[in-house]
Short mmCIF file of C-alpha atoms in Angstrom, two decimals:
data_model
loop_
_atom_site.label_atom_id
_atom_site.label_comp_id
_atom_site.label_asym_id
_atom_site.label_seq_id
_atom_site.Cartn_x
_atom_site.Cartn_y
_atom_site.Cartn_z
CA ARG A 1 2.19 4.42 -3.66
CA VAL A 2 -0.39 6.64 -1.93
CA LYS A 3 0.31 10.38 -1.73
CA LEU A 4 0.31 11.56 1.89
CA PRO A 5 0.56 15.02 3.51
CA ALA A 6 4.12 16.26 3.86
CA GLY A 7 5.88 14.79 6.92
CA GLN A 8 3.44 11.84 7.33
CA LYS A 9 5.50 8.63 7.03
CA LEU A 10 3.15 5.67 6.73
CA VAL A 11 3.88 2.35 5.12
CA ALA A 12 1.71 -0.77 4.68
CA LEU A 13 3.12 -4.29 4.80
CA THR A 14 1.14 -6.77 2.76
CA PHE A 15 1.46 -10.53 2.32
CA ASP A 16 0.11 -12.40 -0.60
CA LEU A 17 -0.79 -15.45 1.45
CA CYS A 18 -1.50 -18.79 -0.01
CA GLU A 19 -0.91 -21.55 2.53
CA GLN A 20 -0.29 -21.79 6.26
CA PRO A 21 1.16 -18.87 8.27
CA PHE A 22 4.75 -17.92 7.59
CA GLU A 23 6.61 -20.04 10.14
CA ILE A 24 9.08 -18.32 12.46
CA ALA A 25 11.16 -20.04 15.11
CA GLY A 26 9.79 -19.25 18.58
CA TYR A 27 6.40 -18.08 17.29
CA GLN A 28 3.84 -20.81 17.17
CA GLY A 29 1.41 -18.72 15.16
CA GLY A 30 3.97 -17.72 12.61
CA MET A 31 3.86 -14.26 11.15
CA VAL A 32 0.65 -13.30 12.94
CA ASP A 33 2.28 -13.79 16.34
CA PHE A 34 5.52 -12.21 15.20
CA LEU A 35 3.75 -9.06 14.05
CA ARG A 36 1.90 -8.86 17.35
CA GLN A 37 5.26 -8.90 19.13
CA LYS A 38 6.39 -6.06 16.83
CA GLN A 39 3.07 -4.24 17.38
CA VAL A 40 2.51 -4.02 13.64
CA LYS A 41 -0.76 -4.59 11.79
CA ALA A 42 -0.59 -5.89 8.20
CA THR A 43 -2.83 -6.77 5.27
CA PHE A 44 -3.01 -10.37 4.12
CA PHE A 45 -4.24 -11.00 0.60
CA GLN A 46 -5.32 -14.62 0.58
CA VAL A 47 -6.30 -17.06 -2.12
CA GLY A 48 -9.79 -18.39 -1.54
CA ARG A 49 -8.91 -22.02 -2.21
CA CYS A 50 -6.24 -21.82 0.39
CA ALA A 51 -8.69 -20.37 2.94
CA GLN A 52 -10.76 -23.46 2.43
CA ARG A 53 -7.73 -25.63 3.06
CA PHE A 54 -6.43 -23.68 6.08
CA PRO A 55 -9.48 -21.91 7.57
CA SER A 56 -7.82 -21.44 10.95
CA THR A 57 -5.15 -19.27 9.29
CA THR A 58 -7.83 -17.01 7.83
CA ARG A 59 -9.70 -16.65 11.08
CA ARG A 60 -6.47 -15.91 13.05
CA ILE A 61 -5.65 -13.11 10.63
CA VAL A 62 -9.03 -11.42 11.22
CA GLN A 63 -9.21 -12.18 14.96
CA SER A 64 -5.70 -10.71 15.48
CA GLY A 65 -6.76 -7.34 14.01
CA HIS A 66 -4.99 -7.70 10.71
CA VAL A 67 -6.90 -7.08 7.48
CA LEU A 68 -7.93 -9.85 5.09
CA GLY A 69 -7.94 -9.07 1.36
CA ASN A 70 -9.04 -11.09 -1.63
CA HIS A 71 -6.41 -12.48 -3.97
CA SER A 72 -8.77 -14.46 -6.25
CA TYR A 73 -10.06 -18.01 -5.68
CA SER A 74 -7.43 -20.10 -7.44
CA HIS A 75 -4.68 -17.78 -8.60
CA SER A 76 -4.75 -19.72 -11.89
CA PHE A 77 -3.55 -18.26 -15.14
CA THR A 78 -5.61 -20.76 -17.04
CA ASN A 79 -8.70 -19.35 -15.34
CA TYR A 80 -7.67 -15.89 -16.40
CA VAL A 81 -7.66 -17.08 -19.99
CA LYS A 82 -11.03 -18.86 -19.64
CA GLN A 83 -12.59 -16.20 -17.47
CA PRO A 84 -11.00 -12.93 -18.45
CA ARG A 85 -13.43 -10.90 -16.33
CA GLN A 86 -12.64 -13.00 -13.27
CA GLU A 87 -16.19 -12.76 -12.02
CA ILE A 88 -16.44 -16.41 -10.89
CA GLU A 89 -13.06 -16.10 -9.17
CA ILE A 90 -14.19 -13.04 -7.29
CA ILE A 91 -17.63 -14.32 -6.31
CA ARG A 92 -16.40 -17.74 -5.20
CA SER A 93 -13.56 -16.37 -3.08
CA GLN A 94 -15.82 -13.80 -1.43
CA GLU A 95 -18.23 -16.58 -0.48
CA VAL A 96 -15.33 -18.60 1.02
CA PHE A 97 -14.02 -15.74 3.13
CA TYR A 98 -17.47 -15.01 4.54
CA SER A 99 -18.09 -18.69 5.28
CA VAL A 100 -14.69 -19.15 6.95
CA ALA A 101 -14.11 -15.83 8.75
CA GLY A 102 -17.44 -13.98 8.66
CA VAL A 103 -16.10 -11.06 6.61
CA THR A 104 -16.46 -9.89 3.03
CA PRO A 105 -13.26 -8.16 1.94
CA VAL A 106 -13.36 -4.92 0.06
CA LEU A 107 -9.66 -5.00 -0.87
CA TYR A 108 -8.83 -7.00 -4.00
CA ARG A 109 -5.36 -7.71 -5.36
CA PRO A 110 -5.61 -9.50 -8.70
CA PRO A 111 -3.05 -12.18 -9.34
CA TRP A 112 0.09 -10.79 -11.00
CA LEU A 113 -1.34 -7.29 -10.44
CA CYS A 114 -3.38 -7.69 -13.65
CA HIS A 115 -5.21 -4.39 -13.84
CA TRP A 116 -6.85 -5.12 -17.14
CA PRO A 117 -9.88 -2.89 -17.83
CA TRP A 118 -12.30 -5.86 -17.72
CA VAL A 119 -10.90 -7.03 -14.39
CA MET A 120 -11.15 -3.58 -12.94
CA SER A 121 -14.75 -3.26 -14.15
CA THR A 122 -15.77 -6.57 -12.62
CA ALA A 123 -14.12 -5.70 -9.30
CA ARG A 124 -15.96 -2.33 -9.15
CA GLN A 125 -19.29 -4.06 -9.99
CA HIS A 126 -18.74 -6.20 -6.86
CA GLY A 127 -17.78 -3.31 -4.64
CA LEU A 128 -14.08 -4.10 -4.52
CA GLN A 129 -11.11 -1.76 -4.37
CA LEU A 130 -8.17 -2.93 -6.49
CA VAL A 131 -4.88 -2.74 -4.66
CA SER A 132 -1.49 -2.76 -6.29
CA GLY A 133 1.83 -2.21 -4.48
CA THR A 134 5.62 -2.44 -4.68
CA PHE A 135 7.32 -5.79 -4.68
CA VAL A 136 10.03 -5.90 -1.98
CA HIS A 137 12.38 -7.45 -4.53
CA PRO A 138 11.80 -8.50 -8.16
CA LEU A 139 13.10 -12.01 -7.38
CA GLU A 140 11.53 -12.53 -3.97
CA ILE A 141 9.67 -15.67 -4.97
CA LEU A 142 13.09 -17.22 -5.77
CA GLN A 143 14.16 -16.38 -2.19
CA PRO A 144 17.41 -14.42 -2.41
CA ALA A 145 19.20 -13.77 0.86
CA ALA A 146 17.10 -12.03 3.52
CA VAL A 147 19.48 -9.09 3.72
CA LYS A 148 18.98 -8.43 0.02
CA LEU A 149 15.22 -8.43 0.53
CA THR A 150 15.47 -6.05 3.46
CA ASP A 151 17.85 -3.69 1.62
CA SER A 152 15.71 -3.65 -1.46
CA ALA A 153 12.43 -3.06 0.40
CA ALA A 154 13.97 -0.29 2.53
CA ARG A 155 15.35 1.42 -0.50
CA LEU A 156 12.00 1.30 -2.31
CA THR A 157 9.91 2.58 0.61
CA ARG A 158 8.55 6.08 0.50
CA PRO A 159 5.66 7.62 2.50
CA GLY A 160 2.48 5.79 1.36
CA THR A 161 4.23 2.76 -0.10
CA ILE A 162 2.39 -0.59 -0.09
CA LEU A 163 5.03 -3.35 0.16
CA ILE A 164 4.33 -6.81 -1.20
CA PHE A 165 5.74 -10.00 0.28
CA HIS A 166 4.86 -13.43 -1.14
CA ASP A 167 4.20 -16.86 0.31
CA GLY A 168 5.54 -19.24 -2.39
CA ARG A 169 4.28 -19.36 -5.92
CA GLU A 170 0.78 -19.42 -7.39
CA ALA A 171 -1.49 -21.19 -4.93
CA ARG A 172 0.97 -23.82 -3.95
CA GLY A 173 2.89 -22.16 -1.13
CA GLY A 174 6.58 -22.88 -1.09
CA PRO A 175 9.88 -21.81 0.51
CA ARG A 176 9.61 -18.57 2.41
CA ASP A 177 12.53 -18.62 4.89
CA GLN A 178 14.32 -15.58 3.50
CA SER A 179 11.10 -13.53 3.31
CA VAL A 180 10.37 -14.36 6.91
CA ALA A 181 13.86 -13.42 7.96
CA ALA A 182 13.64 -10.11 6.13
CA VAL A 183 10.51 -8.86 7.81
CA GLY A 184 11.86 -8.16 11.28
CA PRO A 185 14.94 -6.22 10.19
CA LEU A 186 12.82 -4.31 7.69
CA ILE A 187 10.34 -3.27 10.39
CA ASP A 188 13.19 -2.15 12.63
CA ARG A 189 14.95 -0.21 9.85
CA LEU A 190 11.85 1.60 8.77
CA ALA A 191 10.85 2.39 12.38
CA ASP A 192 14.31 3.94 12.87
CA ARG A 193 13.64 6.15 9.81
CA GLY A 194 10.45 7.38 11.48
CA TYR A 195 7.89 5.22 9.64
CA GLN A 196 4.69 3.96 11.16
CA PHE A 197 2.97 0.89 9.94
CA THR A 198 -0.70 0.74 8.92
CA THR A 199 -3.13 -1.42 6.94
CA VAL A 200 -4.10 -0.79 3.37
CA ASP A 201 -7.69 0.19 4.19
CA ARG A 202 -6.53 2.87 6.56
CA LEU A 203 -3.91 4.07 4.15
CA LEU A 204 -6.59 4.46 1.46
CA GLY A 205 -9.19 5.85 3.87
CA ILE A 206 -11.84 3.16 3.11
CA SER A 207 -13.50 0.25 4.94
CA ALA A 208 -11.78 -3.07 4.95
CA TYR A 209 -14.99 -5.08 4.76
CA ALA A 210 -18.41 -4.73 3.22
CA GLY A 211 -21.52 -4.44 5.42
#
């Protein structure tokens, strides 16, 4: 959570995005179109390998004014064991994002929020800002009822909170219906409490992309 001046109620919605856009009935473009309807900008941390598989998703995120962040290339625990500094994962994913969407993200969220010293050092060497956050619910990837996700996220939110939603598990995607259903009610509830929504780069006061 980022410390803000007294009375300033900002919150950042983030989505650890692996596959295609979160699908929402009535919104052909999934979460991107839904957030436009809500007039909310968010930050999407995408896995590089998935950007290769679904490049149109990555481009739509950027073109719609949301912020694209790096969430490694493969989100593989095996690669963390073999490459503890994660340099190859970082370099390869950055190359993919630039090739697909023409941007080089500054924001980096390591898989599983692994802020090991060697990972942090590698990220800094490549000009990346590590981003943590607050999980909307400890069991979100198991998809408990949407109302539980909304209640949990609302309870955990304070000024400066960076909330984390997930798209499935690892880099495989997966069920996301309850997460999708929780987002709209959460936005409405937080707005009623006086919160405004922003992107992580603005919350931190840094640039979203290099160059």
